[in-house]
Amino acid sequence: GEEVAQTPKHLVRGEGQKAKLYCAPIKGHSYVFWYQQVLKNEFKFLISFQNENVFDETGMPKERFSAKCLPNSPCSLEIQATKLEDSAVYFCASSRYVQETQYFGPGTRLLVL
Amino acid sequence: AQTVTQSQPEMSVQEAETVTLSCTYDTSESDYYLFWYKQPPSRQMILVIRQEAYKQQNATENRFSVNFQKAAKSFSLKISDSQLGDAAMYFCAYCGSSNTGKLIFGQGTTLQVKP
């Protein structure tokens, strides 16, 4: 597609529950990035993919967060056993090349109660 | 590690006037890219302008232009003829040639446009 699509728009989970977020990059873009924007508006890089391969996972909290980009499927970001501090907006962005402009999806707002 | 600093949490401008948002960054790299993104209340991140560090000419996009000072590590955004629709949070972002493409964002500046 012409835009990065993210689903769902909103997600509410009780503490300890699982959350799964999806991202469909722009067609033809090889790179996918996940960012977390917390309430103070700070952006934190989580993970990036080059096609289905993990490219940079230095921002991922390894214990509870995982992500995949499989061929012919939306990319996903999964949080096992959510915590209150996971409440944030999660953005997916895609780019054609690694240092090209990143185009952002509308974000998924996760609220952990 | 690279850092990006936006020292103005909030700015205000009168409609049709000009405003400049500041951004400084710290890096030891010589090749990198800088961006300004706009985030309206909808939270959608919209690219405003992009600058390649190797280009001496400042980037412009219609009413938006940058003042890129590589030696000073400064990258300010000028908005001319401000419109009500320009009201948003603006983020400065850095992408180094060696940091795998991830964006490093500043803290953001909230721009208010007064009619």
mmCIF file of C-alpha atoms in Angstrom:
data_model
loop_
_atom_site.group_PDB
_atom_site.id
_atom_site.type_symbol
_atom_site.label_atom_id
_atom_site.label_comp_id
_atom_site.label_asym_id
_atom_site.label_seq_id
_atom_site.Cartn_x
_atom_site.Cartn_y
_atom_site.Cartn_z
ATOM 1 C CA GLY A 1 0.000 0.000 0.000
ATOM 2 C CA GLU A 2 0.877 3.670 -0.137
ATOM 3 C CA GLU A 3 0.774 4.184 3.615
ATOM 4 C CA VAL A 4 2.041 2.355 6.650
ATOM 5 C CA ALA A 5 -0.909 0.611 8.272
ATOM 6 C CA GLN A 6 -1.059 -0.234 11.955
ATOM 7 C CA THR A 7 -3.665 -2.220 13.847
ATOM 8 C CA PRO A 8 -5.328 -1.942 16.216
ATOM 9 C CA LYS A 9 -5.612 1.800 16.825
ATOM 10 C CA HIS A 10 -6.264 1.280 20.513
ATOM 11 C CA LEU A 11 -5.534 -1.645 22.804
ATOM 12 C CA VAL A 12 -6.397 -2.006 26.482
ATOM 13 C CA ARG A 13 -4.836 -4.759 28.539
ATOM 14 C CA GLY A 14 -4.801 -5.681 32.195
ATOM 15 C CA GLU A 15 -1.389 -5.909 33.779
ATOM 16 C CA GLY A 16 0.120 -9.290 33.009
ATOM 17 C CA GLN A 17 -1.875 -9.834 29.821
ATOM 18 C CA LYS A 18 -0.377 -10.224 26.355
ATOM 19 C CA ALA A 19 -0.531 -7.484 23.714
ATOM 20 C CA LYS A 20 0.094 -7.910 20.007
ATOM 21 C CA LEU A 21 0.452 -5.042 17.567
ATOM 22 C CA TYR A 22 0.606 -5.236 13.784
ATOM 23 C CA CYS A 23 2.243 -3.174 11.046
ATOM 24 C CA ALA A 24 2.045 -3.367 7.276
ATOM 25 C CA PRO A 25 4.867 -1.334 5.688
ATOM 26 C CA ILE A 26 4.602 0.571 2.438
ATOM 27 C CA LYS A 27 4.901 -1.795 -0.516
ATOM 28 C CA GLY A 28 8.470 -1.877 -1.780
ATOM 29 C CA HIS A 29 9.993 -0.712 1.498
ATOM 30 C CA SER A 30 12.620 -3.103 2.825
ATOM 31 C CA TYR A 31 13.064 -1.633 6.296
ATOM 32 C CA VAL A 32 10.654 -1.594 9.194
ATOM 33 C CA PHE A 33 11.253 0.253 12.458
ATOM 34 C CA TRP A 34 9.331 0.123 15.740
ATOM 35 C CA TYR A 35 9.346 3.085 18.173
ATOM 36 C CA GLN A 36 7.698 3.615 21.522
ATOM 37 C CA GLN A 37 6.414 7.081 22.449
ATOM 38 C CA VAL A 38 5.728 7.386 26.150
ATOM 39 C CA LEU A 39 3.552 9.968 27.891
ATOM 40 C CA LYS A 40 6.324 12.577 28.085
ATOM 41 C CA ASN A 41 6.493 12.406 24.297
ATOM 42 C CA GLU A 42 9.926 10.796 24.316
ATOM 43 C CA PHE A 43 10.589 8.416 21.466
ATOM 44 C CA LYS A 44 12.459 5.217 22.098
ATOM 45 C CA PHE A 45 13.733 2.997 19.284
ATOM 46 C CA LEU A 46 12.849 -0.654 19.829
ATOM 47 C CA ILE A 47 13.803 -2.792 16.845
ATOM 48 C CA SER A 48 14.265 -2.715 13.076
ATOM 49 C CA PHE A 49 13.984 -5.276 10.301
ATOM 50 C CA GLN A 50 15.472 -5.614 6.849
ATOM 51 C CA ASN A 51 12.764 -7.604 5.145
ATOM 52 C CA GLU A 52 12.215 -10.570 7.499
ATOM 53 C CA ASN A 53 15.592 -10.303 9.198
ATOM 54 C CA VAL A 54 16.233 -8.504 12.457
ATOM 55 C CA PHE A 55 18.473 -5.568 11.611
ATOM 56 C CA ASP A 56 18.938 -3.820 14.946
ATOM 57 C CA GLU A 57 17.381 -4.971 18.209
ATOM 58 C CA THR A 58 19.422 -2.865 20.601
ATOM 59 C CA GLY A 59 16.340 -1.082 21.948
ATOM 60 C CA MET A 60 14.247 -4.129 22.757
ATOM 61 C CA PRO A 61 13.553 -5.066 26.369
ATOM 62 C CA LYS A 62 14.430 -8.688 25.761
ATOM 63 C CA GLU A 63 12.478 -10.291 28.585
ATOM 64 C CA ARG A 64 8.942 -9.498 27.491
ATOM 65 C CA PHE A 65 9.117 -7.956 24.013
ATOM 66 C CA SER A 66 9.428 -9.835 20.763
ATOM 67 C CA ALA A 67 8.890 -8.915 17.122
ATOM 68 C CA LYS A 68 8.682 -10.590 13.734
ATOM 69 C CA CYS A 69 8.412 -9.661 10.072
ATOM 70 C CA LEU A 70 7.435 -12.755 8.078
ATOM 71 C CA PRO A 71 7.032 -12.875 4.284
ATOM 72 C CA ASN A 72 3.544 -11.995 3.041
ATOM 73 C CA SER A 73 2.335 -11.122 6.544
ATOM 74 C CA PRO A 74 2.149 -7.905 8.560
ATOM 75 C CA CYS A 75 5.039 -7.341 10.959
ATOM 76 C CA SER A 76 4.148 -7.821 14.613
ATOM 77 C CA LEU A 77 5.311 -6.586 17.989
ATOM 78 C CA GLU A 78 4.285 -8.692 20.962
ATOM 79 C CA ILE A 79 4.497 -7.857 24.632
ATOM 80 C CA GLN A 80 4.127 -10.782 27.016
ATOM 81 C CA ALA A 81 2.951 -10.000 30.536
ATOM 82 C CA THR A 82 2.368 -6.282 30.057
ATOM 83 C CA LYS A 83 3.335 -3.842 32.769
ATOM 84 C CA LEU A 84 1.905 -0.425 33.585
ATOM 85 C CA GLU A 85 5.008 1.269 32.157
ATOM 86 C CA ASP A 86 4.334 -0.310 28.753
ATOM 87 C CA SER A 87 1.459 2.154 28.307
ATOM 88 C CA ALA A 88 2.519 4.207 25.306
ATOM 89 C CA VAL A 89 1.905 4.814 21.630
ATOM 90 C CA TYR A 90 3.782 2.333 19.474
ATOM 91 C CA PHE A 91 4.758 3.539 16.039
ATOM 92 C CA CYS A 92 5.858 1.536 13.081
ATOM 93 C CA ALA A 93 7.789 3.236 10.279
ATOM 94 C CA SER A 94 9.116 1.955 6.977
ATOM 95 C CA SER A 95 11.733 3.083 4.490
ATOM 96 C CA ARG A 96 13.002 1.920 1.149
ATOM 97 C CA TYR A 97 16.656 2.025 2.163
ATOM 98 C CA VAL A 98 18.304 2.085 5.572
ATOM 99 C CA GLN A 99 18.957 5.836 5.778
ATOM 100 C CA GLU A 100 16.082 6.953 3.622
ATOM 101 C CA THR A 101 13.166 8.904 5.013
ATOM 102 C CA GLN A 102 11.037 6.848 7.360
ATOM 103 C CA TYR A 103 7.281 7.042 6.883
ATOM 104 C CA PHE A 104 5.242 6.477 9.995
ATOM 105 C CA GLY A 105 2.011 4.647 10.592
ATOM 106 C CA PRO A 106 -0.753 6.189 12.717
ATOM 107 C CA GLY A 107 0.408 4.341 15.822
ATOM 108 C CA THR A 108 -1.220 1.937 18.274
ATOM 109 C CA ARG A 109 -2.138 3.394 21.640
ATOM 110 C CA LEU A 110 -1.624 0.735 24.328
ATOM 111 C CA LEU A 111 -3.117 1.277 27.759
ATOM 112 C CA VAL A 112 -2.175 -1.161 30.498
ATOM 113 C CA LEU A 113 -4.457 -1.047 33.516
ATOM 114 C CA ALA B 1 26.303 8.131 21.683
ATOM 115 C CA GLN B 2 24.441 10.643 19.596
ATOM 116 C CA THR B 3 21.984 12.995 21.265
ATOM 117 C CA VAL B 4 19.444 15.517 20.006
ATOM 118 C CA THR B 5 18.333 18.494 22.077
ATOM 119 C CA GLN B 6 15.354 20.764 21.557
ATOM 120 C CA SER B 7 15.648 23.436 24.208
ATOM 121 C CA GLN B 8 12.260 25.072 23.617
ATOM 122 C CA PRO B 9 9.440 22.988 25.110
ATOM 123 C CA GLU B 10 6.845 25.485 23.821
ATOM 124 C CA MET B 11 6.757 28.242 21.237
ATOM 125 C CA SER B 12 4.034 30.616 20.151
ATOM 126 C CA VAL B 13 3.599 32.562 16.905
ATOM 127 C CA GLN B 14 0.996 34.881 15.466
ATOM 128 C CA GLU B 15 -0.732 33.709 12.313
ATOM 129 C CA ALA B 16 1.139 34.879 9.172
ATOM 130 C CA GLU B 17 4.312 35.526 11.162
ATOM 131 C CA THR B 18 7.593 33.608 11.113
ATOM 132 C CA VAL B 19 8.883 31.340 13.845
ATOM 133 C CA THR B 20 12.129 29.398 14.303
ATOM 134 C CA LEU B 21 12.411 26.169 16.255
ATOM 135 C CA SER B 22 15.836 25.212 17.573
ATOM 136 C CA CYS B 23 17.602 21.872 17.485
ATOM 137 C CA THR B 24 21.150 20.933 18.372
ATOM 138 C CA TYR B 25 22.766 17.534 18.192
ATOM 139 C CA ASP B 26 25.927 15.832 19.274
ATOM 140 C CA THR B 27 27.768 13.350 17.106
ATOM 141 C CA SER B 28 31.254 12.324 16.081
ATOM 142 C CA GLU B 29 30.072 11.167 12.664
ATOM 143 C CA SER B 30 30.669 13.249 9.571
ATOM 144 C CA ASP B 31 27.925 11.714 7.454
ATOM 145 C CA TYR B 32 24.350 11.735 8.706
ATOM 146 C CA TYR B 33 20.808 12.874 8.024
ATOM 147 C CA LEU B 34 18.572 15.253 9.931
ATOM 148 C CA PHE B 35 14.798 15.475 9.892
ATOM 149 C CA TRP B 36 11.960 17.555 11.224
ATOM 150 C CA TYR B 37 8.701 15.729 11.865
ATOM 151 C CA LYS B 38 5.368 17.305 12.761
ATOM 152 C CA GLN B 39 3.001 15.555 15.176
ATOM 153 C CA PRO B 40 -0.490 17.100 15.367
ATOM 154 C CA PRO B 41 -2.939 16.073 18.121
ATOM 155 C CA SER B 42 -3.901 13.048 16.013
ATOM 156 C CA ARG B 43 -0.401 11.712 16.826
ATOM 157 C CA GLN B 44 0.354 11.012 13.173
ATOM 158 C CA MET B 45 4.052 11.666 12.440
ATOM 159 C CA ILE B 46 4.420 13.746 9.292
ATOM 160 C CA LEU B 47 7.755 14.450 7.625
ATOM 161 C CA VAL B 48 8.333 18.191 7.271
ATOM 162 C CA ILE B 49 11.844 18.370 5.872
ATOM 163 C CA ARG B 50 15.049 16.377 5.475
ATOM 164 C CA GLN B 51 18.688 17.479 5.276
ATOM 165 C CA GLU B 52 21.717 15.441 4.247
ATOM 166 C CA ALA B 53 24.834 16.513 6.146
ATOM 167 C CA TYR B 54 27.017 16.396 3.047
ATOM 168 C CA LYS B 55 24.866 19.027 1.347
ATOM 169 C CA GLN B 56 25.856 22.575 2.144
ATOM 170 C CA GLN B 57 22.632 24.022 0.779
ATOM 171 C CA ASN B 58 19.840 24.352 3.312
ATOM 172 C CA ALA B 59 16.738 22.303 2.525
ATOM 173 C CA THR B 60 13.449 24.075 1.831
ATOM 174 C CA GLU B 61 9.883 22.830 1.387
ATOM 175 C CA ASN B 62 7.410 25.590 0.583
ATOM 176 C CA ARG B 63 7.018 27.619 3.814
ATOM 177 C CA PHE B 64 9.455 25.432 5.727
ATOM 178 C CA SER B 65 13.215 25.880 5.612
ATOM 179 C CA VAL B 66 16.155 24.890 7.738
ATOM 180 C CA ASN B 67 19.305 26.611 8.890
ATOM 181 C CA PHE B 68 21.852 23.812 8.977
ATOM 182 C CA GLN B 69 25.125 24.758 10.663
ATOM 183 C CA LYS B 70 27.284 21.633 10.569
ATOM 184 C CA ALA B 71 30.211 23.007 12.546
ATOM 185 C CA ALA B 72 27.895 24.244 15.292
ATOM 186 C CA LYS B 73 25.797 21.038 15.104
ATOM 187 C CA SER B 74 22.676 23.096 14.809
ATOM 188 C CA PHE B 75 19.574 22.388 12.708
ATOM 189 C CA SER B 76 16.804 24.935 13.192
ATOM 190 C CA LEU B 77 13.436 24.950 11.422
ATOM 191 C CA LYS B 78 11.939 28.177 10.128
ATOM 192 C CA ILE B 79 8.223 28.333 9.421
ATOM 193 C CA SER B 80 7.190 31.342 7.345
ATOM 194 C CA ASP B 81 3.667 32.724 7.015
ATOM 195 C CA SER B 82 2.481 30.532 9.904
ATOM 196 C CA GLN B 83 -0.960 28.995 9.532
ATOM 197 C CA LEU B 84 -3.363 27.639 12.132
ATOM 198 C CA GLY B 85 -2.756 24.157 10.745
ATOM 199 C CA ASP B 86 0.913 24.423 11.687
ATOM 200 C CA ALA B 87 0.005 24.090 15.370
ATOM 201 C CA ALA B 88 1.526 20.793 16.486
ATOM 202 C CA MET B 89 4.474 19.234 18.255
ATOM 203 C CA TYR B 90 7.650 19.304 16.184
ATOM 204 C CA PHE B 91 10.415 16.764 16.578
ATOM 205 C CA CYS B 92 13.969 17.048 15.354
ATOM 206 C CA ALA B 93 15.566 13.690 14.538
ATOM 207 C CA TYR B 94 19.038 12.419 13.696
ATOM 208 C CA CYS B 95 20.054 9.387 11.656
ATOM 209 C CA GLY B 96 23.727 8.534 11.544
ATOM 210 C CA SER B 97 25.448 6.713 8.747
ATOM 211 C CA SER B 98 26.642 4.034 11.160
ATOM 212 C CA ASN B 99 23.671 3.571 13.484
ATOM 213 C CA THR B 100 21.603 1.188 11.386
ATOM 214 C CA GLY B 101 19.020 3.748 10.357
ATOM 215 C CA LYS B 102 17.292 4.252 13.686
ATOM 216 C CA LEU B 103 16.103 7.775 14.379
ATOM 217 C CA ILE B 104 17.226 9.581 17.506
ATOM 218 C CA PHE B 105 14.627 12.160 18.471
ATOM 219 C CA GLY B 106 14.729 15.376 20.413
ATOM 220 C CA GLN B 107 12.249 16.064 23.199
ATOM 221 C CA GLY B 108 9.867 17.968 20.949
ATOM 222 C CA THR B 109 8.637 21.569 20.775
ATOM 223 C CA THR B 110 4.943 22.383 20.995
ATOM 224 C CA LEU B 111 4.040 25.169 18.571
ATOM 225 C CA GLN B 112 0.958 27.262 19.221
ATOM 226 C CA VAL B 113 -0.358 29.475 16.395
ATOM 227 C CA LYS B 114 -2.499 32.411 17.501
ATOM 228 C CA PRO B 115 -5.165 33.805 15.153
#
